[in-house]
Coordinates of C-alpha atoms and ligand atoms in Angstrom, one line a residue:
X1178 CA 0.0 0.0 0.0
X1179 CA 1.8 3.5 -1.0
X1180 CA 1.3 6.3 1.4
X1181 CA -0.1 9.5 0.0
X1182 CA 2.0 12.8 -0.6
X1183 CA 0.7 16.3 -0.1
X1184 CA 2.8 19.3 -1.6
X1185 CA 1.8 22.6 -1.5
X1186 CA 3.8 24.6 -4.4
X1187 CA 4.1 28.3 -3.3
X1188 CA 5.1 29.7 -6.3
X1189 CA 5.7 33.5 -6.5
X1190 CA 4.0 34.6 -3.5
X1191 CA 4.9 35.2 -0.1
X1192 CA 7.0 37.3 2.5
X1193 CA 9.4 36.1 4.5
X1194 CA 6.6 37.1 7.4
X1195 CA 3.9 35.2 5.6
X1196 CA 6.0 32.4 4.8
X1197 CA 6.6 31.8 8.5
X1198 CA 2.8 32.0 9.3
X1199 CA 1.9 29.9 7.1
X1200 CA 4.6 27.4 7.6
X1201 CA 3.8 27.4 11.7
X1202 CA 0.1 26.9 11.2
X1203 CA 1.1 24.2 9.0
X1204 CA 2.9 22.4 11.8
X1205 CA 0.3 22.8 14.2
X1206 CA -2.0 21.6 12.1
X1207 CA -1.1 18.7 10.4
X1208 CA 0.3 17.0 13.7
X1209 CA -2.5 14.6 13.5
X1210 CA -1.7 14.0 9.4
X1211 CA -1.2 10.6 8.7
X1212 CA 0.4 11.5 4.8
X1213 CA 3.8 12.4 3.6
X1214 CA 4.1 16.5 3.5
X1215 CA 6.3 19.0 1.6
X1216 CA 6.0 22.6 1.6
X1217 CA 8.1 24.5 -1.3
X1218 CA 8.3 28.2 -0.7
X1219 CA 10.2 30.7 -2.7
X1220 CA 14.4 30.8 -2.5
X1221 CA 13.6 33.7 -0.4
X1222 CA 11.7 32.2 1.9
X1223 CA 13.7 29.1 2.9
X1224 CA 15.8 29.6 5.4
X1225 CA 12.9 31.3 7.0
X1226 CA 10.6 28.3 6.5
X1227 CA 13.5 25.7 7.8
X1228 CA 13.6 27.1 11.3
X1229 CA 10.0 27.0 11.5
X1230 CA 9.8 23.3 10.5
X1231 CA 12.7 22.1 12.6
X1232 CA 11.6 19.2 14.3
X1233 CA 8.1 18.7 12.1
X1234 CA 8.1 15.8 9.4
X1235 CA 7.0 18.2 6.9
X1236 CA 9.7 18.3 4.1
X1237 CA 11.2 21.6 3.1
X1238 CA 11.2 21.7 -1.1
X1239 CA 12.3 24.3 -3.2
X1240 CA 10.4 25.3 -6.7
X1241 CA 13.8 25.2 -8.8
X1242 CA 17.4 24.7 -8.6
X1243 CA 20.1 25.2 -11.3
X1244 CA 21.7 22.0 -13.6
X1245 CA 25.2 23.1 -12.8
X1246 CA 26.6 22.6 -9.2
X1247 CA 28.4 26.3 -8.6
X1248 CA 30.0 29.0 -11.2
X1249 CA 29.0 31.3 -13.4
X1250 CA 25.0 31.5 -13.7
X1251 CA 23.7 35.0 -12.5
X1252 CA 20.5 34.7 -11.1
X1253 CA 20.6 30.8 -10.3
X1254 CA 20.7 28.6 -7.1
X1255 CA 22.7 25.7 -6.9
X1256 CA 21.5 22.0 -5.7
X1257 CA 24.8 23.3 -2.6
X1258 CA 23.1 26.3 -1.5
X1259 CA 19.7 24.7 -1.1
X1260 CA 20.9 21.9 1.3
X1261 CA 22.5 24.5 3.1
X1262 CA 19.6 25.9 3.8
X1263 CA 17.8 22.3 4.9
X1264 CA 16.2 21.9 1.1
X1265 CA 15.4 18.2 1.5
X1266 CA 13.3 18.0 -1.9
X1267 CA 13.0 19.8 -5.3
X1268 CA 10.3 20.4 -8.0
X1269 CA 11.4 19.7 -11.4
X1270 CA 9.9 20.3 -14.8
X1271 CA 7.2 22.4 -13.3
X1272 CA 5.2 23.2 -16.3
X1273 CA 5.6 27.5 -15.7
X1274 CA 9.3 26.1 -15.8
X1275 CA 8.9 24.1 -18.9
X1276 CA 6.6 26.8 -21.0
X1277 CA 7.6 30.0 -19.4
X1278 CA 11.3 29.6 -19.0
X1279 CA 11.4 27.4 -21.9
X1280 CA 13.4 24.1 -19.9
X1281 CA 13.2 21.6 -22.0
X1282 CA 13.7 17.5 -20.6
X1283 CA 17.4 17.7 -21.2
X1284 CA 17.7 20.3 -19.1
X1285 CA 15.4 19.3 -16.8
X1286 CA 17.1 15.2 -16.7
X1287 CA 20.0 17.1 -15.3
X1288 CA 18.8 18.9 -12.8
X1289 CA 17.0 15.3 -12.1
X1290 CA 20.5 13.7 -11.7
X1291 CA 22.1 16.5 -9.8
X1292 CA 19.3 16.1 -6.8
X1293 CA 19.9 13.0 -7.0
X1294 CA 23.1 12.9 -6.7
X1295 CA 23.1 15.5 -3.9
X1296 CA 20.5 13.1 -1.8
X1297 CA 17.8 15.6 -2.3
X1298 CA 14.5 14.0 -2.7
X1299 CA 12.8 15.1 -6.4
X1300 CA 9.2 15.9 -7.5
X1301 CA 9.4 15.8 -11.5
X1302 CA 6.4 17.8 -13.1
X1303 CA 4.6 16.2 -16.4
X1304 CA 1.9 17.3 -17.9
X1305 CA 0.3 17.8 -21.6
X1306 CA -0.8 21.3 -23.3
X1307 CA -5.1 21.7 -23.8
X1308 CA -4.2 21.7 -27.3
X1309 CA -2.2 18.2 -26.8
X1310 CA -5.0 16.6 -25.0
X1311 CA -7.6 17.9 -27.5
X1312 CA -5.2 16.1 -30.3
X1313 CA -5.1 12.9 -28.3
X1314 CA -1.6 13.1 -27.6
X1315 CA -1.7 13.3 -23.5
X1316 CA -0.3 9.8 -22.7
X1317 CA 2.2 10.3 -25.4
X1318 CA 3.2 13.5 -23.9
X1319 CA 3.6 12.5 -20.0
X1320 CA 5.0 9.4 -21.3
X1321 CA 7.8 11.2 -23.0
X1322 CA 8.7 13.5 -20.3
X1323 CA 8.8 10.7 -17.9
X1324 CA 11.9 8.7 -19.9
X1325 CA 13.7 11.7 -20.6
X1326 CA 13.3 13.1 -17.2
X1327 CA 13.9 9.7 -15.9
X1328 CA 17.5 8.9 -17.9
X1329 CA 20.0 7.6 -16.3
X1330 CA 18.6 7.7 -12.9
X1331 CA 19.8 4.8 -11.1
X1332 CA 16.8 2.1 -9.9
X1333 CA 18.0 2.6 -6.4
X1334 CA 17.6 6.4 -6.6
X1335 CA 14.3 6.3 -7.6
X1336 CA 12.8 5.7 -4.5
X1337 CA 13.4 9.4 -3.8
X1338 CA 11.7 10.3 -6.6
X1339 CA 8.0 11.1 -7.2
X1340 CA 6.0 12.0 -10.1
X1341 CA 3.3 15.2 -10.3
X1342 CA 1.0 15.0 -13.2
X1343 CA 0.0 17.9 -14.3
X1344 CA -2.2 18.8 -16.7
X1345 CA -0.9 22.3 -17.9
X1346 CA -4.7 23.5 -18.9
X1347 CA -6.1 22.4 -14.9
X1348 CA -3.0 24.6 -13.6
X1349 CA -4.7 27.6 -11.7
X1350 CA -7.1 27.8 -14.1
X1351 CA -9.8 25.9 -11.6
X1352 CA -9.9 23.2 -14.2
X1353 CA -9.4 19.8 -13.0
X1354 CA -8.8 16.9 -14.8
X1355 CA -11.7 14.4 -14.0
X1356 CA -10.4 11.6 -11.7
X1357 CA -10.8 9.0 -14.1
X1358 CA -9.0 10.8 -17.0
X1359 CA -6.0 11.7 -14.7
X1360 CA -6.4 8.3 -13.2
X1361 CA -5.9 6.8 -16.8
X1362 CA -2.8 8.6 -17.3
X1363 CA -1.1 8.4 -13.6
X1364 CA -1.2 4.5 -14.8
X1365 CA 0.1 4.9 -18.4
X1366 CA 2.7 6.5 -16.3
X1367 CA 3.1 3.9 -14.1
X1368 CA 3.5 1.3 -16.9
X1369 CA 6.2 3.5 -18.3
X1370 CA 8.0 2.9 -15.0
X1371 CA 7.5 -0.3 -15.0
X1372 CA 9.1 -0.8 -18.2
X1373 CA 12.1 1.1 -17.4
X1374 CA 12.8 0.0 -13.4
X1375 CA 10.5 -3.4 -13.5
X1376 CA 7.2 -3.5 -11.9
X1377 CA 7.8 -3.5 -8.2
X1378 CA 9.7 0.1 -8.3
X1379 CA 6.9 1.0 -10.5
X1380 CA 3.8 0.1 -7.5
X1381 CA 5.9 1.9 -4.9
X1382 CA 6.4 4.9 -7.0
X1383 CA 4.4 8.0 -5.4
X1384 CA 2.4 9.5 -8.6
X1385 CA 0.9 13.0 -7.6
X1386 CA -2.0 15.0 -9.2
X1387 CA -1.6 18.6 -9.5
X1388 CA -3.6 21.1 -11.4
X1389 CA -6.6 23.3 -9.3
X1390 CA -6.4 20.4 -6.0
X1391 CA -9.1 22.4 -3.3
X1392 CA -10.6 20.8 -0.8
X1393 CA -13.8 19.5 -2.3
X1394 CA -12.2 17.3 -4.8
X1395 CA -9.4 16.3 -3.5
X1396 CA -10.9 12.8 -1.9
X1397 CA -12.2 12.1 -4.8
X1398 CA -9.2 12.5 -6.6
X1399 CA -6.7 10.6 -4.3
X1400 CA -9.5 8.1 -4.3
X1401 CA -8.2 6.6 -7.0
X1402 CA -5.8 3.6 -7.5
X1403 CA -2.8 5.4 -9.4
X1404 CA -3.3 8.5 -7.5
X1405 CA -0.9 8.5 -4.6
X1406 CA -1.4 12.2 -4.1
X1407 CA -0.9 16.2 -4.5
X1408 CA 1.1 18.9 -5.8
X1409 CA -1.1 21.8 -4.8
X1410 CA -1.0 26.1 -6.0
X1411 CA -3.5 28.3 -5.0
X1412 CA -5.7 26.3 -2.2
X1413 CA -1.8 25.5 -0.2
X1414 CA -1.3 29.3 -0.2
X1415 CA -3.6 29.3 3.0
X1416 CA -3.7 26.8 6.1
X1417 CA -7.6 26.7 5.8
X1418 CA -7.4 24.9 2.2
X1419 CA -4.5 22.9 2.6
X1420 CA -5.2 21.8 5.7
X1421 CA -8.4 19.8 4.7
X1422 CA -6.7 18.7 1.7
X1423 CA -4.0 17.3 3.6
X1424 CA -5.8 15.7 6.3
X1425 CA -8.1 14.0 3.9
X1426 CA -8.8 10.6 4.8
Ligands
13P1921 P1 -3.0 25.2 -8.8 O1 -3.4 24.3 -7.7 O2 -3.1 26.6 -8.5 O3 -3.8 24.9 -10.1 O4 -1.5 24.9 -9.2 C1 -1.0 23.6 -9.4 C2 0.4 23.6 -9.5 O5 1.0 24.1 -10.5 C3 1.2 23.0 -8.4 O6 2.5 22.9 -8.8

């Protein structure tokens, strides 16, 4: 039986002040949570957010991290300066990361690797375009990102690896995929895993949903058999939706 895993994705928002609010409700609140948690605040925000969650089994992640270990990259933060701050997970191939900042899955497979290689647990983001889904191509799509995100990640590295599916037209857009059409692909995902790390890697593989989680669909969501859990935006950005979501049972 895999254990569920909550994320809430911060993105752009939050002060140092707020970040710390937030992050203390979160441990006070989810004390009774059964799930595996991660909170992923901004760069800014993290060393902030680690104090707050010392001694809490919520996971400190951070959004983003750069494919090269140190040097020359104004503007970037390396896989070093996160653990230094108590980064203990990282999303990867977020989908504003793929289509805004143009990463593509090479880029992405070495950040993948990198983590890895550092210890640092990794959430890689898939997830198909509206006009990909509407041309049939969603399997193809998350199927593609998974073996090139996946390359050359060692089978006993992936157990520190989990999967967010993402449909890019659900994200923030209060669109959600229905649970049987994300359910359908969390598995096609799934059988890719399968196929590349053999089958019993692939049923403990954590396979999150993310793309407008709130609390009223969330059970129904995580209800189903491939979906192991959430990467959630808006509704984490406040302790009174992501608690419920988190403490769904
Ligand atoms: P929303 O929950 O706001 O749709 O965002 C999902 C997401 O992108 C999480 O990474």
């Amino acid at each position: 039986m895999r254990n569920y895993y909550i994320a809430g994705n911060w993105k752009m928002h939050k002060t140092r002040a707020e970040a710390a609010a937030l992050a203390q409700a979160l441990v006070s609140q989810l004390k009774k949570g059964k799930h595996k948690y991660l909170v992923a605040p901004s760069f800014t925000a993290l060393e902030t957010v680690a104090s707050v969650l010392k001694g809490s089994p919520i996971l400190l992640g951070a959004q983003n991290m750069a494919a090269a270990e140190q040097g020359a990259h104004t503007g970037e933060v390396s896989v070093l300066q996160l653990k230094d701050l108590g980064v203990q997970a990282v999303i990867l191939g977020h989908s504003e990361r793929r289509h805004s900042y143009h990463e593509d899955d090479e880029l992405i497979n070495k950040k993948v690797k990198l983590a890895l290689q550092h210890g640092l647990e990794v959430i890689l983001c898939v997830g198909e375009l509206l006009s990909e889904r509407e041309a049939g191509k969603a399997e193809g799509v998350c199927e593609i990102q998974t073996v090139r995100g996946l390359a050359g990640v060692a089978a006993g590295d992936l157990s520190r690896v989990s999967i967010a599916y993402e449909p890019v037209w659900a994200i923030g857009t209060g669109k959600t995929a229905t649970p049987e059409d994300a359910d359908a692909i969390h598995a096609a995902i799934r059988r890719v895993v399968a196929r590349l790390y053999g089958g019993a890697a692939a049923e403990e593989l954590l396979i999150q949903y993310g793309g407008s989680v709130k609390p009223d669909n969330a059970a129904q969501l995580m209800a189903k058999e491939h979906i192991d859990g959430a990467l959630v935006g808006g509704a984490a950005l406040s302790a009174d939706t992501f608690v419920p979501i988190a403490l769904f049972s």
